[in-house]
Amino acid sequence: MAEYGNHSAQVLFIQYPGPFPTEIIPRSCKCIVSMGGAKGCIMLKKVNRIEIKNQKKRQKKHEPWIARIFSHESYVTYLTGCYSCQCNTELEKESRCGPCYCSWREQLFYPFLVIAFCMSMILLLVWIETSNEYHGFDWVVYLITRYWFFWSLLLLSLFGILAAYSSLLLVLGFLLIWEGSELYLHWCHKILIVLVIGICTFFMTVLFKFWNDRWLTLGLSLKIFAPYIHLSSITVMVLLSWPVAFYLVHWEQEAVQVAVGLPFLLILFCLFVVPLGIYSPCLQEKDELGPKPGLFGHRGAPMLGPENTMMSFEKAVENGAFGLESDIYVSCDGVPFLMHDYDLRRTTNIQEIMPNASNTTSNLFYWDFLSTLNAGSWFLQSQLKPFYNMEPLSEADREKARNQKIPKLTDLLELAQKERKFVIFDLKNPAGKHPFRKTFIQQVVRVILDSKIEQHLIYWLPGSERKYVKSEAPGFQQVGRLNPIEVLTRENISIINVDYKRLFHNGLRDYKAANISINLYIVNEPWLFSLAWCSRIHSVTTDNIQLLRQMNHPYYSMTPSYYKFMWFIMDIVSTVFIFAIFCFHWWRESQKEKDLESISNYTDTESLEKRKSKKQALKNVSVEPPSRVAEIPWTIKPLYPALLKSVQPPQFSAVPEKKDNKSEPVKETIKHH
């Protein structure tokens, strides 16, 4: 078969002694050639290349669209485009039996990518686990900037973006290494990765220096999530065993195999035995679970009404509060009132009434002026909303919040006496020029006693003038801080009010053994409340009373027997899966080696037979030079017009037709030169 233009030529050689008869020439024969001792004719057949193209199109049409679009080449091109910002389809690939094919600069920078990923993930994890402190963080930033905003959510979004970006580049690089492609991280990505490391370093330094207790919150979260993290980590190790087994089988360097395989096996072994050292308060039998902790409404119910207003405290009572918590200032004329901030700017409309005094300390005003301020309209403004997860208020609650005033301490005591609720409060020290600077405690005790509230409903928290308070109001329940047990016993204090982060790291069991009741603040997240519940805490102070009251059992708790059962099942199943994965990669690699060996043996045998056949052919080669073959063009119309007139149009058949009349013998053939 020979091709010329849009035609293909079939050369039919017929060995015929003597003159070549024209009767046996097919109609499709266009010229007669001779080669050696053989006569032949060239038959031209039109090849419809359009039909071939259409056939290919039909094959593509019947091919699944996923296979056409998401081909392996497109997949690798996409990875390369995202990682190196280059969409070259011709990728340089190296053998997959060694390290990645990349320059020394890329090899030096890839660890920076791993560092950025680890730092951003740690920072994101810490910030997620400390969501209980978002409101406090926003308030501290407000004191600095004098502008209220959900700064905590802004940082959460930033840390999430940093972690997602670094993890995406890390996964893309790993997939390119898996495909054996060259690594080339674009310079824009390199600059951003260095920027990610810098941002994470800055915020980690700030956390270590100013909010060191947030790392304590992370440790507390591990106490309750440890069993679930353990089971999830085993699943991750099973998934990682696939690439680890692949590279251990393909890499021939023993040092690399040890560097990869040994840490993997050590981590896996530690995960298999780590339950022997895990302690979680939520791993206990159901009959050993203590009663549900009581709920103190922190400034009332600040997610349902303006904080430190009667509406907020009434909402707390409606949601089954165990007690009510507040902050107390004493006005210049000796009236104790409820207010948290040291000024009136955030929670009142003082900027509208007296803008120049908006930054003045709250206790430097007289009650006559304080009673005229609105303490609820700010709560309805979206830019001043204190919590991001607040539910919308009904129209009646909106109207009620709009008319709230600053309450006096006596208003709170009347509600507590009516509903039989405990009251605990922080007493703020007056400013230096305050008229009640030295007698504000006596003034508050006098107001409480005059309200006729039952004394045992008062949780007295201030530490100063405690002897005077005990003598004037012996029925008050004295509440201490995180002091040594000896000090608490000497002062006859049986209740402590402590920060949850400090208590769990400073001998919780010792305080419980001394029969001391514990109140934790501020507990807003269900997982943290579950930890307090499993630890038999007496009560907690919360902003999220409407959610915690709905919990009928602690979250993330399980019995020790169930955890042991899951531990053994996960260890057995993961061991079987990992062993099967390693065996599969070893078996596939051995099969490849056998196939290569068989192919090489077959190639050697075939090459030997070809050499023998070539030698035999050289022995049988004729010494006479071959006849010259006709050159293109493939027709002989200019040379033999008479012959072509007698030939019919091509019929795509090699069988000659019988004729009645004999054709004239061919007078000439192609001349030999």
XYZ file of C-alpha atoms in Angstrom:
673
model
C 0.000 0.000 0.000
C 1.383 3.381 -0.988
C -0.208 6.826 -0.611
C -0.209 9.794 -2.908
C -2.261 12.862 -2.190
C -5.765 11.758 -1.262
C -5.259 8.368 -2.899
C -3.749 5.111 -1.839
C -1.985 2.762 -4.242
C -2.208 -1.003 -3.986
C 0.581 -2.828 -5.805
C -0.400 -6.319 -6.936
C 2.559 -8.481 -7.948
C 1.864 -11.523 -10.049
C 4.592 -13.969 -11.003
C 3.919 -14.866 -14.628
C 6.311 -16.498 -17.131
C 6.603 -15.080 -20.550
C 4.608 -12.194 -22.007
C 2.171 -10.669 -19.550
C -1.436 -11.211 -20.808
C -3.752 -8.262 -20.572
C -6.805 -10.432 -19.878
C -5.875 -10.865 -16.267
C -5.294 -7.138 -15.637
C -7.940 -5.785 -13.192
C -9.902 -2.771 -14.315
C -8.610 -0.809 -11.365
C -5.019 -1.268 -12.551
C -3.512 1.996 -13.755
C -0.022 0.966 -14.685
C 2.134 -2.100 -14.934
C 5.476 -2.321 -13.254
C 8.111 -4.951 -13.050
C 10.335 -5.602 -10.060
C 12.827 -8.360 -10.286
C 11.097 -11.237 -12.015
C 7.617 -10.184 -11.007
C 5.117 -8.204 -13.010
C 2.574 -6.121 -11.214
C 0.006 -3.410 -11.569
C -0.719 -0.383 -9.448
C -4.355 0.060 -8.456
C -5.511 3.440 -7.161
C -8.313 3.571 -4.639
C -9.779 6.758 -3.322
C -9.691 6.894 0.409
C -12.475 8.956 1.885
C -10.654 10.729 4.673
C -13.782 12.626 5.595
C -15.369 9.310 6.509
C -12.382 8.507 8.721
C -12.725 11.835 10.480
C -16.444 11.314 10.901
C -15.773 7.875 12.315
C -13.391 9.352 14.850
C -15.986 11.961 15.761
C -18.578 9.262 16.250
C -16.191 7.403 18.519
C -15.644 10.552 20.583
C -19.375 11.154 20.645
C -20.058 7.732 22.101
C -17.178 8.183 24.565
C -18.357 9.369 28.015
C -18.086 13.139 28.473
C -16.295 12.674 31.785
C -13.539 10.710 30.058
C -13.216 13.393 27.366
C -13.135 16.412 29.698
C -11.533 15.020 32.842
C -8.682 13.226 31.208
C -5.433 12.523 33.013
C -3.638 15.174 30.981
C -6.241 17.790 31.934
C -5.947 16.742 35.565
C -2.170 17.173 35.628
C -2.441 20.443 33.697
C -4.915 21.765 36.245
C -2.619 20.835 39.123
C 0.346 22.492 37.450
C -1.666 25.612 36.614
C -2.820 26.061 40.208
C 0.583 25.362 41.737
C 2.924 27.132 39.337
C 0.501 29.413 37.425
C 1.626 27.730 34.192
C -0.777 25.729 32.023
C 1.748 23.743 29.998
C 0.399 20.405 28.874
C 3.855 19.064 28.098
C 5.073 18.262 31.573
C 8.510 17.029 32.389
C 8.245 13.793 34.287
C 10.817 11.795 36.077
C 10.779 8.163 37.046
C 8.447 7.565 39.973
C 10.989 5.330 41.657
C 12.884 8.189 43.273
C 12.529 11.591 44.879
C 10.585 14.405 43.261
C 11.975 16.001 40.137
C 12.533 19.610 41.189
C 15.331 22.084 41.605
C 17.208 22.580 44.842
C 15.411 25.901 45.364
C 12.045 24.170 45.283
C 13.327 21.470 47.619
C 14.468 24.150 50.078
C 11.194 26.098 49.896
C 8.835 23.148 50.257
C 9.562 22.872 54.027
C 8.445 26.512 54.357
C 5.130 25.471 52.845
C 4.840 22.674 55.417
C 5.674 25.129 58.235
C 3.051 27.593 57.006
C 0.475 24.812 56.917
C 1.261 23.632 60.454
C 1.288 27.125 61.967
C -1.947 28.213 60.288
C -3.730 24.992 61.274
C -2.606 25.299 64.907
C -3.700 28.932 65.026
C -7.059 28.084 63.483
C -7.581 25.194 65.887
C -6.767 27.363 68.907
C -9.129 30.100 67.758
C -11.977 27.679 67.075
C -11.595 25.978 70.445
C -11.578 29.350 72.239
C -14.902 30.454 70.730
C -16.182 30.634 74.305
C -14.064 33.784 74.732
C -15.146 35.665 71.607
C -17.297 38.183 73.454
C -14.560 38.961 75.955
C -12.042 39.439 73.168
C -14.373 41.792 71.298
C -14.879 43.820 74.463
C -11.123 44.163 75.061
C -10.597 45.344 71.492
C -13.485 47.770 71.972
C -11.712 49.296 74.958
C -8.676 49.903 72.765
C -10.352 51.063 69.551
C -13.582 52.489 71.023
C -15.403 50.790 68.162
C -17.585 47.702 68.625
C -17.198 44.974 66.024
C -16.982 41.184 65.857
C -13.197 41.215 65.740
C -13.100 37.599 66.824
C -15.033 36.485 63.738
C -12.793 38.616 61.540
C -9.722 36.828 62.891
C -11.481 33.482 62.554
C -12.077 34.191 58.854
C -8.475 35.317 58.408
C -7.044 32.205 60.068
C -9.400 30.013 58.048
C -8.242 31.609 54.786
C -4.575 31.199 55.730
C -5.080 27.557 56.661
C -7.105 26.801 53.523
C -4.558 28.499 51.249
C -1.497 26.778 52.721
C -3.220 23.388 52.858
C -4.342 23.719 49.224
C -0.796 24.416 48.031
C 0.502 21.562 50.155
C -2.001 19.117 48.657
C -1.286 20.324 45.116
C 2.440 19.859 45.650
C 1.903 16.379 47.025
C -0.277 15.406 44.059
C 2.323 16.716 41.605
C 5.004 14.678 43.383
C 2.684 11.686 43.182
C 2.352 12.214 39.422
C 6.131 12.519 39.060
C 5.888 16.090 37.741
C 8.303 18.902 38.298
C 7.603 21.242 41.220
C 7.765 24.932 40.465
C 5.929 27.193 42.907
C 5.183 30.584 41.431
C 6.942 33.527 43.040
C 3.572 35.061 44.023
C 2.762 31.932 46.004
C 6.189 32.034 47.634
C 5.684 35.614 48.773
C 2.246 34.775 50.158
C 3.567 31.713 52.002
C 6.249 33.847 53.675
C 3.501 36.329 54.554
C 1.400 33.521 56.062
C 4.329 32.475 58.267
C 4.818 36.088 59.368
C 1.130 36.607 60.233
C 0.935 33.344 62.156
C 4.131 34.165 64.059
C 2.768 37.584 65.037
C -0.554 36.289 66.348
C 1.051 33.359 68.154
C 3.400 35.786 69.894
C 0.444 37.948 70.937
C -1.419 34.917 72.240
C 1.569 33.738 74.246
C 2.164 37.179 75.735
C -1.317 38.603 76.366
C -3.772 35.687 76.162
C -1.752 32.805 77.452
C -4.868 31.288 79.021
C -6.246 30.500 75.562
C -3.726 27.692 75.325
C -5.271 26.356 78.533
C -8.639 26.268 76.769
C -7.076 24.174 74.028
C -5.845 21.735 76.648
C -9.331 21.513 78.162
C -10.832 20.737 74.769
C -8.436 17.818 74.427
C -9.797 16.399 77.679
C -13.263 16.034 76.259
C -12.385 15.412 72.597
C -9.432 13.069 73.220
C -11.339 9.796 72.554
C -12.784 11.157 69.318
C -9.442 12.592 68.199
C -7.842 9.212 68.890
C -10.336 7.285 66.738
C -10.164 9.894 63.960
C -6.354 9.830 63.964
C -6.332 6.076 63.351
C -8.581 6.618 60.330
C -6.190 9.275 59.016
C -3.249 6.908 59.423
C -5.070 4.282 57.372
C -5.525 6.823 54.573
C -1.884 7.884 54.778
C -0.717 4.290 54.582
C -1.489 4.230 50.835
C 1.114 6.852 49.754
C 3.549 5.686 52.443
C 3.368 2.103 51.193
C 3.702 3.263 47.593
C 6.921 5.182 48.218
C 8.390 2.560 50.522
C 7.975 -0.019 47.769
C 9.297 2.195 44.967
C 12.160 3.966 46.708
C 15.340 1.926 46.615
C 17.358 3.994 49.091
C 17.253 2.321 52.484
C 17.849 5.617 54.304
C 14.756 7.153 52.739
C 12.682 4.066 53.510
C 13.721 4.212 57.167
C 13.102 7.977 57.363
C 9.554 7.540 56.051
C 8.517 4.171 57.385
C 9.888 4.346 60.930
C 8.024 7.541 62.006
C 4.846 6.184 60.440
C 5.078 2.946 62.405
C 5.966 4.759 65.648
C 2.981 7.110 65.353
C 0.714 4.188 64.520
C 1.979 2.229 67.523
C 1.415 5.220 69.827
C -2.144 5.577 68.547
C -2.763 1.903 69.199
C -1.723 2.162 72.857
C -2.613 5.789 73.690
C -5.985 4.867 75.303
C -3.998 3.334 78.147
C -3.005 6.862 79.184
C -6.106 8.845 78.205
C -8.139 10.472 80.969
C -11.388 12.190 80.113
C -14.030 13.191 82.668
C -16.706 12.283 80.136
C -15.572 8.622 80.090
C -17.766 7.352 82.905
C -20.757 5.165 83.535
C -24.194 6.713 83.290
C -25.042 6.035 86.931
C -21.867 7.882 88.018
C -22.873 11.112 86.266
C -23.537 13.981 88.669
C -26.485 16.415 88.602
C -26.706 19.118 85.979
C -24.878 22.309 87.044
C -26.979 25.328 87.959
C -26.985 28.325 85.615
C -26.191 31.872 86.729
C -27.392 34.393 84.171
C -24.351 36.553 83.352
C -25.788 40.091 83.415
C -29.135 38.379 83.009
C -29.710 36.848 79.590
C -27.619 39.159 77.358
C -28.581 37.299 74.165
C -32.292 37.852 74.825
C -32.279 41.398 76.210
C -29.974 44.352 76.911
C -27.373 43.330 79.497
C -27.826 44.461 83.099
C -31.434 45.533 82.557
C -34.569 44.202 84.202
C -35.675 42.752 80.862
C -32.466 40.701 80.688
C -32.855 39.375 84.244
C -36.504 38.526 83.653
C -35.512 36.558 80.549
C -32.966 34.670 82.619
C -35.624 33.766 85.152
C -37.921 32.587 82.364
C -35.155 30.241 81.161
C -34.754 28.594 84.543
C -31.743 30.459 85.908
C -30.291 29.139 89.151
C -29.096 32.637 90.024
C -28.485 36.118 88.636
C -25.061 37.704 88.153
C -24.368 41.411 87.752
C -21.852 44.251 88.232
C -22.467 47.080 90.687
C -21.310 50.697 90.735
C -22.206 53.251 93.404
C -23.321 56.691 92.178
C -22.060 59.936 93.652
C -25.148 60.133 95.875
C -24.724 56.573 97.175
C -27.186 54.637 94.974
C -25.891 51.206 93.870
C -26.807 50.578 90.205
C -26.096 47.871 87.634
C -23.468 48.544 84.983
C -20.537 46.589 83.589
C -18.460 49.051 81.557
C -16.479 51.727 83.325
C -18.242 54.332 81.167
C -21.757 54.712 79.725
C -20.832 54.965 76.061
C -21.595 51.456 74.796
C -24.816 50.560 76.628
C -26.607 53.914 76.988
C -27.500 56.927 74.866
C -25.227 59.328 76.718
C -23.546 60.378 73.459
C -26.862 61.849 72.337
C -27.604 63.595 75.632
C -24.135 64.614 76.868
C -21.440 63.795 74.283
C -18.625 65.450 76.222
C -19.230 63.171 79.222
C -19.425 59.904 77.288
C -15.969 58.823 78.459
C -16.523 59.741 82.118
C -16.495 56.919 84.649
C -19.972 55.601 85.377
C -19.906 56.143 89.155
C -19.131 59.861 88.869
C -22.743 60.667 87.934
C -25.712 61.247 90.207
C -28.600 58.871 90.128
C -31.024 61.583 89.002
C -29.090 61.834 85.738
C -28.431 58.109 85.392
C -32.124 57.281 85.724
C -32.923 59.381 82.638
C -30.621 57.450 80.288
C -31.921 54.829 77.901
C -30.163 51.481 78.430
C -31.888 49.369 75.774
C -32.052 51.103 72.399
C -28.423 50.208 71.608
C -29.366 46.529 71.741
C -31.555 46.935 68.651
C -28.750 48.373 66.517
C -27.089 45.755 64.316
C -23.635 47.355 64.544
C -23.746 47.166 68.371
C -25.180 43.664 68.664
C -23.106 41.996 71.420
C -23.258 38.391 70.127
C -23.131 37.127 66.567
C -25.428 34.143 67.226
C -28.362 36.053 68.710
C -31.874 35.125 67.680
C -34.107 37.892 66.302
C -36.438 39.508 68.822
C -40.182 39.570 68.551
C -41.903 42.911 68.062
C -43.044 42.931 71.711
C -39.497 42.279 72.934
C -38.131 44.981 70.670
C -40.556 47.486 72.103
C -39.708 46.389 75.633
C -35.961 46.627 75.001
C -36.363 50.091 73.513
C -37.735 51.412 76.842
C -35.198 49.891 79.254
C -33.515 52.060 81.890
C -30.484 51.566 84.131
C -31.766 49.499 87.102
C -30.845 49.963 90.737
C -29.568 47.120 92.897
C -32.843 47.136 94.789
C -34.728 46.319 91.576
C -32.625 43.207 91.107
C -33.030 42.175 94.753
C -36.814 42.482 94.515
C -36.872 40.176 91.480
C -34.544 37.680 93.174
C -36.649 37.618 96.345
C -39.820 37.176 94.326
C -38.429 34.307 92.186
C -36.254 32.806 94.929
C -33.054 33.194 92.900
C -29.506 33.583 94.141
C -27.645 36.819 93.467
C -23.896 37.153 92.868
C -22.178 40.357 91.802
C -18.845 42.089 91.283
C -18.541 45.332 93.232
C -16.566 47.995 91.351
C -14.280 50.298 93.305
C -15.198 54.004 93.044
C -12.850 56.608 91.592
C -10.410 58.523 93.767
C -12.619 61.593 94.252
C -15.799 59.634 94.856
C -17.716 60.563 98.034
C -18.131 56.886 98.988
C -14.575 55.904 98.143
C -13.953 54.350 101.597
C -17.485 53.395 102.576
C -18.992 51.951 99.400
C -19.034 48.389 100.825
C -20.937 49.513 103.909
C -23.350 51.397 101.667
C -24.052 48.297 99.508
C -24.530 46.047 102.558
C -26.957 48.555 104.018
C -29.003 48.634 100.794
C -29.145 44.821 100.658
C -30.298 44.527 104.248
C -32.911 47.230 103.730
C -34.389 45.294 100.793
C -35.461 42.498 103.204
C -34.152 39.777 100.867
C -33.312 36.481 102.499
C -29.632 36.633 103.330
C -28.783 33.127 102.115
C -29.764 34.207 98.585
C -26.769 36.560 98.486
C -23.461 35.178 97.222
C -21.003 37.720 98.648
C -18.006 37.825 96.303
C -15.960 40.985 97.215
C -12.894 40.042 99.241
C -12.362 43.323 101.094
C -14.078 44.094 104.392
C -15.146 40.458 104.700
C -15.087 40.561 108.498
C -17.427 43.540 108.538
C -19.798 41.796 106.124
C -19.844 38.626 108.237
C -20.683 40.625 111.347
C -23.424 42.712 109.715
C -24.907 39.987 107.496
C -23.943 36.557 108.818
C -26.450 34.899 106.504
C -24.599 35.905 103.335
C -22.871 32.975 101.604
C -19.219 33.933 101.430
C -17.686 33.199 98.040
C -13.937 33.051 97.560
C -11.554 33.041 94.645
C -9.003 30.403 93.618
C -7.193 30.526 96.945
C -5.441 27.635 98.676
C -7.732 25.273 100.506
C -6.122 26.199 103.847
C -7.041 29.868 103.384
C -10.601 29.002 102.400
C -10.988 26.722 105.414
C -9.632 29.377 107.789
C -12.091 31.996 106.501
C -14.952 29.478 106.575
C -15.570 29.763 102.813
C -17.300 26.828 101.160
C -17.949 28.317 97.685
C -15.453 29.557 95.118
C -16.056 31.505 91.918
C -13.208 30.856 89.472
C -12.272 31.109 85.842
C -12.838 27.710 84.242
C -9.431 27.811 82.548
C -7.587 28.136 85.853
C -9.527 25.603 87.879
C -8.987 22.528 85.717
C -5.239 23.071 85.834
C -4.991 23.783 89.569
C -6.264 20.784 91.443
C -9.981 20.365 90.812
C -9.988 17.091 92.730
C -8.527 18.739 95.844
C -11.323 21.316 96.024
C -13.965 18.654 95.500
C -12.406 16.479 98.159
C -12.623 19.436 100.575
C -16.386 19.641 99.868
C -16.109 23.091 98.311
C -18.832 24.126 95.859
C -17.520 25.536 92.595
C -19.000 28.119 90.256
C -17.251 28.536 86.891
C -17.358 31.589 84.635
C -17.902 32.277 81.734
C -19.234 29.038 80.171
C -21.097 29.524 76.882
C -20.185 26.553 74.696
C -21.995 23.196 75.063
C -18.751 21.198 75.046
C -17.401 23.263 77.936
C -20.656 22.921 79.858
C -20.499 19.169 79.228
C -16.994 19.095 80.707
C -18.232 20.952 83.799
C -21.177 18.563 84.075
C -18.987 15.454 83.862
C -16.625 17.010 86.440
C -19.507 17.470 88.936
C -19.297 21.270 88.991
C -22.019 22.853 91.131
C -22.911 25.835 88.911
C -21.685 27.961 85.996
C -22.134 31.565 84.919
C -23.214 31.850 81.298
C -24.335 34.250 78.589
C -25.980 31.427 76.647
C -28.571 30.354 79.182
C -31.288 29.693 76.593
C -29.117 27.015 74.937
C -27.554 25.344 77.962
C -30.909 24.910 79.674
C -31.998 22.645 76.808
C -29.202 20.142 77.406
C -30.521 17.022 79.126
C -27.225 15.140 79.098
C -23.587 16.085 78.510
C -22.343 16.009 74.953
C -19.370 13.874 73.820
C -19.748 11.465 76.740
C -19.443 7.688 76.449
C -19.056 4.733 78.751
C -15.578 3.207 79.229
C -16.763 -0.169 77.937
C -18.049 1.339 74.699
C -14.798 3.249 74.203
C -12.726 0.085 74.771
C -14.889 -1.765 72.267
C -14.368 0.972 69.656
C -10.655 1.013 70.477
C -10.193 -2.711 69.816
C -12.347 -2.649 66.682
C -10.469 0.321 65.226
C -7.078 -1.221 66.010
C -7.978 -4.550 64.396
C -9.649 -3.064 61.317
C -6.896 -0.496 60.763
C -4.199 -3.159 61.116
C -5.905 -5.357 58.525
C -6.358 -2.442 56.116
C -2.788 -1.184 56.462
C -1.359 -4.696 56.053
C -3.527 -5.250 52.957
C -2.416 -1.924 51.459
C 1.266 -2.744 51.932
C 0.768 -6.247 50.498
C -1.103 -4.852 47.516
C 1.689 -2.406 46.621
C 4.317 -5.111 47.091
C 2.346 -7.535 44.899
C 1.780 -4.954 42.160
C 5.447 -4.022 42.108
C 6.484 -7.697 41.887
C 4.036 -8.203 39.007
C 5.571 -5.274 37.169
C 9.028 -6.709 37.625
C 7.856 -10.091 36.270
C 6.251 -8.437 33.253
C 9.395 -6.471 32.524
C 11.505 -9.612 32.815
C 9.256 -11.566 30.444
C 9.252 -8.699 27.943
C 13.027 -8.483 28.024
C 13.370 -12.247 27.456
C 10.924 -12.111 24.551
C 12.789 -9.162 23.044
C 16.101 -10.984 23.268
C 14.628 -14.097 21.558
C 12.994 -12.057 18.816
C 16.157 -10.056 18.112
C 18.129 -13.322 17.836
C 15.648 -14.756 15.325
C 15.766 -11.542 13.290
C 19.539 -11.721 13.096
C 19.327 -15.304 11.822
C 16.694 -14.414 9.217
C 18.740 -11.450 8.015
C 21.778 -13.637 7.569
C 19.727 -16.197 5.602
C 18.239 -13.474 3.411
C 21.644 -12.068 2.619
C 22.721 -15.487 1.372
C 19.739 -15.728 -1.024
C 19.995 -12.213 -2.440
C 20.282 -12.127 -6.282
C 23.332 -10.433 -7.724
C 21.357 -8.956 -10.677
C 20.256 -5.369 -10.112
C 16.479 -4.913 -9.720
C 14.382 -3.325 -12.397
C 13.462 0.271 -11.907
C 10.014 0.962 -10.563
C 7.879 3.591 -12.177
C 7.971 6.899 -10.404
C 5.074 9.150 -9.625
C 2.718 10.310 -11.016
C 0.901 7.010 -10.655
C -0.816 7.108 -14.057
C 0.651 6.345 -17.499
C -1.787 8.459 -19.452
C 0.901 10.559 -21.124
C 2.828 7.465 -22.145
C 0.099 4.913 -23.083
C -3.179 6.635 -24.004
C -4.372 3.580 -25.936
C -4.119 1.374 -22.899
C -6.119 3.760 -20.721
C -8.941 4.050 -23.233
C -9.547 0.345 -22.997
C -9.617 0.364 -19.187
C -12.950 0.995 -17.444
C -13.367 3.309 -14.397
C -12.146 1.792 -11.144
C -14.617 -0.649 -9.540
C -12.699 -1.510 -6.341
C -12.320 -5.113 -7.324
C -9.274 -7.228 -8.009
C -11.216 -9.903 -9.962
C -10.910 -9.438 -13.747
C -14.023 -9.518 -15.919
C -14.298 -11.882 -18.876
C -14.568 -10.279 -22.309
C -15.793 -11.701 -25.626
C -13.299 -9.811 -27.691
C -9.684 -10.250 -27.038
C -7.807 -7.140 -26.163
C -4.874 -6.106 -28.183
C -1.659 -7.181 -26.591
C 0.195 -4.582 -24.734
C 2.845 -3.408 -27.044
C 5.033 -1.725 -24.616
C 5.816 -1.625 -20.966
C 7.552 0.948 -18.972
C 10.927 1.410 -20.440
C 13.863 0.378 -18.393
C 16.514 2.935 -18.001
